[in-house]
mmCIF file of N, CA and C in Angstrom:
data_model
loop_
_atom_site.group_PDB
_atom_site.id
_atom_site.type_symbol
_atom_site.label_atom_id
_atom_site.label_comp_id
_atom_site.label_asym_id
_atom_site.label_seq_id
_atom_site.Cartn_x
_atom_site.Cartn_y
_atom_site.Cartn_z
ATOM 1 N N MET A 97 17.207 -9.663 4.352
ATOM 2 C CA MET A 97 16.974 -9.059 3.043
ATOM 3 C C MET A 97 16.909 -7.539 3.200
ATOM 4 N N LYS A 98 17.620 -6.834 2.363
ATOM 5 C CA LYS A 98 17.616 -5.375 2.416
ATOM 6 C C LYS A 98 16.375 -4.820 1.750
ATOM 7 N N ASP A 99 15.868 -3.745 2.341
ATOM 8 C CA ASP A 99 14.679 -3.089 1.819
ATOM 9 C C ASP A 99 15.086 -2.036 0.790
ATOM 10 N N ARG A 100 14.345 -1.983 -0.320
ATOM 11 C CA ARG A 100 14.574 -0.915 -1.303
ATOM 12 C C ARG A 100 13.796 0.305 -0.861
ATOM 13 N N TYR A 101 14.366 1.460 -1.062
ATOM 14 C CA TYR A 101 13.694 2.714 -0.755
ATOM 15 C C TYR A 101 13.208 3.330 -2.059
ATOM 16 N N LEU A 102 11.913 3.564 -2.131
ATOM 17 C CA LEU A 102 11.286 4.015 -3.367
ATOM 18 C C LEU A 102 10.934 5.492 -3.305
ATOM 19 N N SER A 103 10.979 6.143 -4.458
ATOM 20 C CA SER A 103 10.546 7.538 -4.547
ATOM 21 C C SER A 103 9.024 7.568 -4.568
ATOM 22 N N VAL A 104 8.471 8.748 -4.382
ATOM 23 C CA VAL A 104 7.021 8.924 -4.426
ATOM 24 C C VAL A 104 6.481 8.470 -5.784
ATOM 25 N N ASP A 105 7.178 8.813 -6.854
ATOM 26 C CA ASP A 105 6.737 8.417 -8.198
ATOM 27 C C ASP A 105 6.759 6.899 -8.371
ATOM 28 N N GLN A 106 7.762 6.237 -7.830
ATOM 29 C CA GLN A 106 7.835 4.784 -7.922
ATOM 30 C C GLN A 106 6.690 4.123 -7.148
ATOM 31 N N VAL A 107 6.378 4.673 -5.981
ATOM 32 C CA VAL A 107 5.269 4.141 -5.181
ATOM 33 C C VAL A 107 3.950 4.349 -5.923
ATOM 34 N N ALA A 108 3.783 5.523 -6.505
ATOM 35 C CA ALA A 108 2.562 5.806 -7.262
ATOM 36 C C ALA A 108 2.402 4.813 -8.409
ATOM 37 N N GLU A 109 3.489 4.526 -9.095
ATOM 38 C CA GLU A 109 3.433 3.560 -10.199
ATOM 39 C C GLU A 109 3.087 2.171 -9.679
ATOM 40 N N MET A 110 3.675 1.794 -8.550
ATOM 41 C CA MET A 110 3.429 0.491 -7.947
ATOM 42 C C MET A 110 1.954 0.345 -7.546
ATOM 43 N N LEU A 111 1.354 1.433 -7.047
ATOM 44 C CA LEU A 111 -0.045 1.406 -6.613
ATOM 45 C C LEU A 111 -1.018 1.689 -7.752
ATOM 46 N N GLY A 112 -0.499 2.153 -8.873
ATOM 47 C CA GLY A 112 -1.369 2.481 -10.000
ATOM 48 C C GLY A 112 -2.142 3.772 -9.774
ATOM 49 N N THR A 113 -1.505 4.732 -9.113
ATOM 50 C CA THR A 113 -2.142 6.016 -8.816
ATOM 51 C C THR A 113 -1.244 7.152 -9.300
ATOM 52 N N THR A 114 -1.703 8.368 -9.072
ATOM 53 C CA THR A 114 -0.839 9.517 -9.327
ATOM 54 C C THR A 114 0.056 9.719 -8.105
ATOM 55 N N ALA A 115 1.052 10.575 -8.218
ATOM 56 C CA ALA A 115 1.963 10.849 -7.106
ATOM 57 C C ALA A 115 1.249 11.545 -5.949
ATOM 58 N N ARG A 116 0.114 12.125 -6.233
ATOM 59 C CA ARG A 116 -0.629 12.837 -5.179
ATOM 60 C C ARG A 116 -1.057 11.889 -4.051
ATOM 61 N N PHE A 117 -1.440 10.655 -4.387
ATOM 62 C CA PHE A 117 -1.904 9.711 -3.373
ATOM 63 C C PHE A 117 -0.804 9.344 -2.376
ATOM 64 N N PRO A 118 0.399 8.896 -2.804
ATOM 65 C CA PRO A 118 1.440 8.606 -1.809
ATOM 66 C C PRO A 118 1.860 9.853 -1.026
ATOM 67 N N ARG A 119 1.831 11.022 -1.676
ATOM 68 C CA ARG A 119 2.154 12.253 -0.935
ATOM 69 C C ARG A 119 1.145 12.495 0.181
ATOM 70 N N ARG A 120 -0.131 12.198 -0.102
ATOM 71 C CA ARG A 120 -1.159 12.359 0.922
ATOM 72 C C ARG A 120 -0.959 11.353 2.056
ATOM 73 N N LEU A 121 -0.587 10.113 1.709
ATOM 74 C CA LEU A 121 -0.302 9.113 2.743
ATOM 75 C C LEU A 121 0.829 9.587 3.649
ATOM 76 N N ILE A 122 1.837 10.201 3.059
ATOM 77 C CA ILE A 122 2.967 10.724 3.828
ATOM 78 C C ILE A 122 2.509 11.881 4.711
ATOM 79 N N ALA A 123 1.784 12.826 4.148
ATOM 80 C CA ALA A 123 1.329 14.006 4.898
ATOM 81 C C ALA A 123 0.442 13.618 6.077
ATOM 82 N N GLU A 124 -0.367 12.583 5.884
ATOM 83 C CA GLU A 124 -1.276 12.121 6.939
ATOM 84 C C GLU A 124 -0.631 11.075 7.846
ATOM 85 N N ARG A 125 0.653 10.793 7.629
ATOM 86 C CA ARG A 125 1.411 9.808 8.407
ATOM 87 C C ARG A 125 0.728 8.440 8.406
ATOM 88 N N ARG A 126 0.218 8.038 7.221
ATOM 89 C CA ARG A 126 -0.463 6.754 7.091
ATOM 90 C C ARG A 126 0.440 5.684 6.511
ATOM 91 N N ILE A 127 1.690 6.042 6.186
ATOM 92 C CA ILE A 127 2.668 5.081 5.671
ATOM 93 C C ILE A 127 4.041 5.464 6.216
ATOM 94 N N THR A 128 4.863 4.462 6.431
ATOM 95 C CA THR A 128 6.219 4.696 6.918
ATOM 96 C C THR A 128 7.050 5.343 5.815
ATOM 97 N N PHE A 129 7.831 6.342 6.184
ATOM 98 C CA PHE A 129 8.711 6.979 5.205
ATOM 99 C C PHE A 129 9.991 7.441 5.874
ATOM 100 N N VAL A 130 10.997 7.714 5.046
ATOM 101 C CA VAL A 130 12.304 8.158 5.516
ATOM 102 C C VAL A 130 12.633 9.456 4.806
ATOM 103 N N LYS A 131 13.065 10.453 5.563
ATOM 104 C CA LYS A 131 13.503 11.711 4.955
ATOM 105 C C LYS A 131 15.010 11.642 4.753
ATOM 106 N N VAL A 132 15.426 11.897 3.536
ATOM 107 C CA VAL A 132 16.842 11.931 3.191
ATOM 108 C C VAL A 132 17.096 13.328 2.638
ATOM 109 N N GLY A 133 17.523 14.221 3.516
ATOM 110 C CA GLY A 133 17.655 15.620 3.111
ATOM 111 C C GLY A 133 16.290 16.172 2.751
ATOM 112 N N ARG A 134 16.163 16.695 1.547
ATOM 113 C CA ARG A 134 14.876 17.229 1.074
ATOM 114 C C ARG A 134 13.978 16.149 0.492
ATOM 115 N N HIS A 135 14.543 14.975 0.295
ATOM 116 C CA HIS A 135 13.823 13.895 -0.378
ATOM 117 C C HIS A 135 13.106 12.987 0.610
ATOM 118 N N VAL A 136 12.052 12.374 0.141
ATOM 119 C CA VAL A 136 11.300 11.397 0.936
ATOM 120 C C VAL A 136 11.374 10.057 0.214
ATOM 121 N N ARG A 137 11.676 9.029 0.960
ATOM 122 C CA ARG A 137 11.723 7.676 0.402
ATOM 123 C C ARG A 137 10.842 6.775 1.255
ATOM 124 N N ILE A 138 10.197 5.836 0.579
ATOM 125 C CA ILE A 138 9.281 4.919 1.251
ATOM 126 C C ILE A 138 9.837 3.507 1.094
ATOM 127 N N PRO A 139 10.031 2.811 2.213
ATOM 128 C CA PRO A 139 10.533 1.439 2.099
ATOM 129 C C PRO A 139 9.531 0.558 1.350
ATOM 130 N N GLU A 140 10.052 -0.300 0.501
ATOM 131 C CA GLU A 140 9.183 -1.185 -0.283
ATOM 132 C C GLU A 140 8.326 -2.047 0.644
ATOM 133 N N SER A 141 8.885 -2.452 1.785
ATOM 134 C CA SER A 141 8.119 -3.271 2.728
ATOM 135 C C SER A 141 6.927 -2.491 3.290
ATOM 136 N N ALA A 142 7.048 -1.172 3.425
ATOM 137 C CA ALA A 142 5.931 -0.350 3.903
ATOM 138 C C ALA A 142 4.810 -0.306 2.873
ATOM 139 N N VAL A 143 5.179 -0.255 1.598
ATOM 140 C CA VAL A 143 4.175 -0.271 0.528
ATOM 141 C C VAL A 143 3.466 -1.631 0.521
ATOM 142 N N ASP A 144 4.248 -2.707 0.646
ATOM 143 C CA ASP A 144 3.663 -4.048 0.690
ATOM 144 C C ASP A 144 2.724 -4.195 1.890
ATOM 145 N N ALA A 145 3.130 -3.671 3.049
ATOM 146 C CA ALA A 145 2.292 -3.734 4.248
ATOM 147 C C ALA A 145 1.013 -2.918 4.065
ATOM 148 N N PHE A 146 1.121 -1.753 3.430
ATOM 149 C CA PHE A 146 -0.049 -0.924 3.171
ATOM 150 C C PHE A 146 -1.045 -1.672 2.274
ATOM 151 N N ILE A 147 -0.522 -2.286 1.221
ATOM 152 C CA ILE A 147 -1.379 -3.048 0.305
ATOM 153 C C ILE A 147 -2.037 -4.204 1.048
ATOM 154 N N GLN A 148 -1.265 -4.932 1.829
ATOM 155 C CA GLN A 148 -1.797 -6.075 2.570
ATOM 156 C C GLN A 148 -2.872 -5.632 3.562
ATOM 157 N N ALA A 149 -2.649 -4.539 4.263
ATOM 158 C CA ALA A 149 -3.604 -4.057 5.268
ATOM 159 C C ALA A 149 -4.902 -3.569 4.644
ATOM 160 N N HIS A 150 -4.851 -3.154 3.389
ATOM 161 C CA HIS A 150 -6.041 -2.609 2.744
ATOM 162 C C HIS A 150 -6.636 -3.546 1.694
ATOM 163 N N THR A 151 -6.200 -4.798 1.716
ATOM 164 C CA THR A 151 -6.739 -5.789 0.798
ATOM 165 C C THR A 151 -8.007 -6.386 1.398
ATOM 166 N N VAL A 152 -9.074 -6.330 0.642
ATOM 167 C CA VAL A 152 -10.353 -6.881 1.085
ATOM 168 C C VAL A 152 -10.536 -8.236 0.412
ATOM 169 N N LYS A 153 -10.706 -9.250 1.233
ATOM 170 C CA LYS A 153 -10.874 -10.592 0.712
ATOM 171 C C LYS A 153 -12.360 -10.922 0.619
ATOM 172 N N PRO A 154 -12.736 -11.706 -0.378
ATOM 173 C CA PRO A 154 -14.146 -12.042 -0.533
ATOM 174 C C PRO A 154 -14.641 -12.919 0.612
ATOM 175 N N ILE A 155 -15.903 -12.773 0.909
ATOM 176 C CA ILE A 155 -16.534 -13.599 1.925
ATOM 177 C C ILE A 155 -17.079 -14.836 1.229
ATOM 178 N N THR A 156 -16.734 -15.983 1.772
ATOM 179 C CA THR A 156 -17.264 -17.216 1.202
ATOM 180 C C THR A 156 -18.377 -17.705 2.115
ATOM 181 N N THR A 157 -19.507 -17.965 1.532
ATOM 182 C CA THR A 157 -20.636 -18.466 2.298
ATOM 183 C C THR A 157 -21.022 -19.836 1.762
ATOM 184 N N ARG A 158 -21.649 -20.578 2.593
ATOM 185 C CA ARG A 158 -22.111 -21.886 2.152
ATOM 186 C C ARG A 158 -23.379 -21.706 1.339
ATOM 187 N N SER A 159 -23.468 -22.423 0.316
ATOM 188 C CA SER A 159 -24.631 -22.348 -0.555
ATOM 189 C C SER A 159 -25.816 -23.051 0.112
ATOM 190 N N THR A 160 -26.962 -22.396 0.159
ATOM 191 C CA THR A 160 -28.155 -23.017 0.724
ATOM 192 C C THR A 160 -28.656 -24.115 -0.188
ATOM 193 N N HIS A 161 -28.347 -23.992 -1.488
ATOM 194 C CA HIS A 161 -28.750 -25.025 -2.445
ATOM 195 C C HIS A 161 -28.041 -26.346 -2.144
ATOM 196 N N ALA A 162 -26.778 -26.276 -1.781
ATOM 197 C CA ALA A 162 -26.020 -27.486 -1.479
ATOM 198 C C ALA A 162 -26.600 -28.192 -0.271
ATOM 199 N N LYS A 163 -27.087 -27.460 0.716
ATOM 200 C CA LYS A 163 -27.689 -28.067 1.906
ATOM 201 C C LYS A 163 -29.012 -28.741 1.552
ATOM 202 N N ALA A 164 -29.789 -28.105 0.692
ATOM 203 C CA ALA A 164 -31.093 -28.643 0.331
ATOM 204 C C ALA A 164 -30.965 -29.944 -0.468
ATOM 205 N N VAL A 165 -29.920 -30.041 -1.282
ATOM 206 C CA VAL A 165 -29.725 -31.219 -2.115
ATOM 207 C C VAL A 165 -29.205 -32.380 -1.279
ATOM 208 N N ALA A 166 -28.363 -32.099 -0.310
ATOM 209 C CA ALA A 166 -27.715 -33.144 0.483
ATOM 210 C C ALA A 166 -28.614 -33.857 1.406
#
């Protein structure tokens, strides 16, 4: 499958942020990017990987009430 290369504005829209946030990720080398002349493009898979790496999943604990009833 071919990867789409997104502009900074497209990445910002995808993340629900302003363009400043993806630019900061690029400046800090926290996301993969490709320079095409003066332009910067970010592979869609890099955005997906960034989202996946920063997704916090809820902790599931066993209910103490369920143990007491059983």
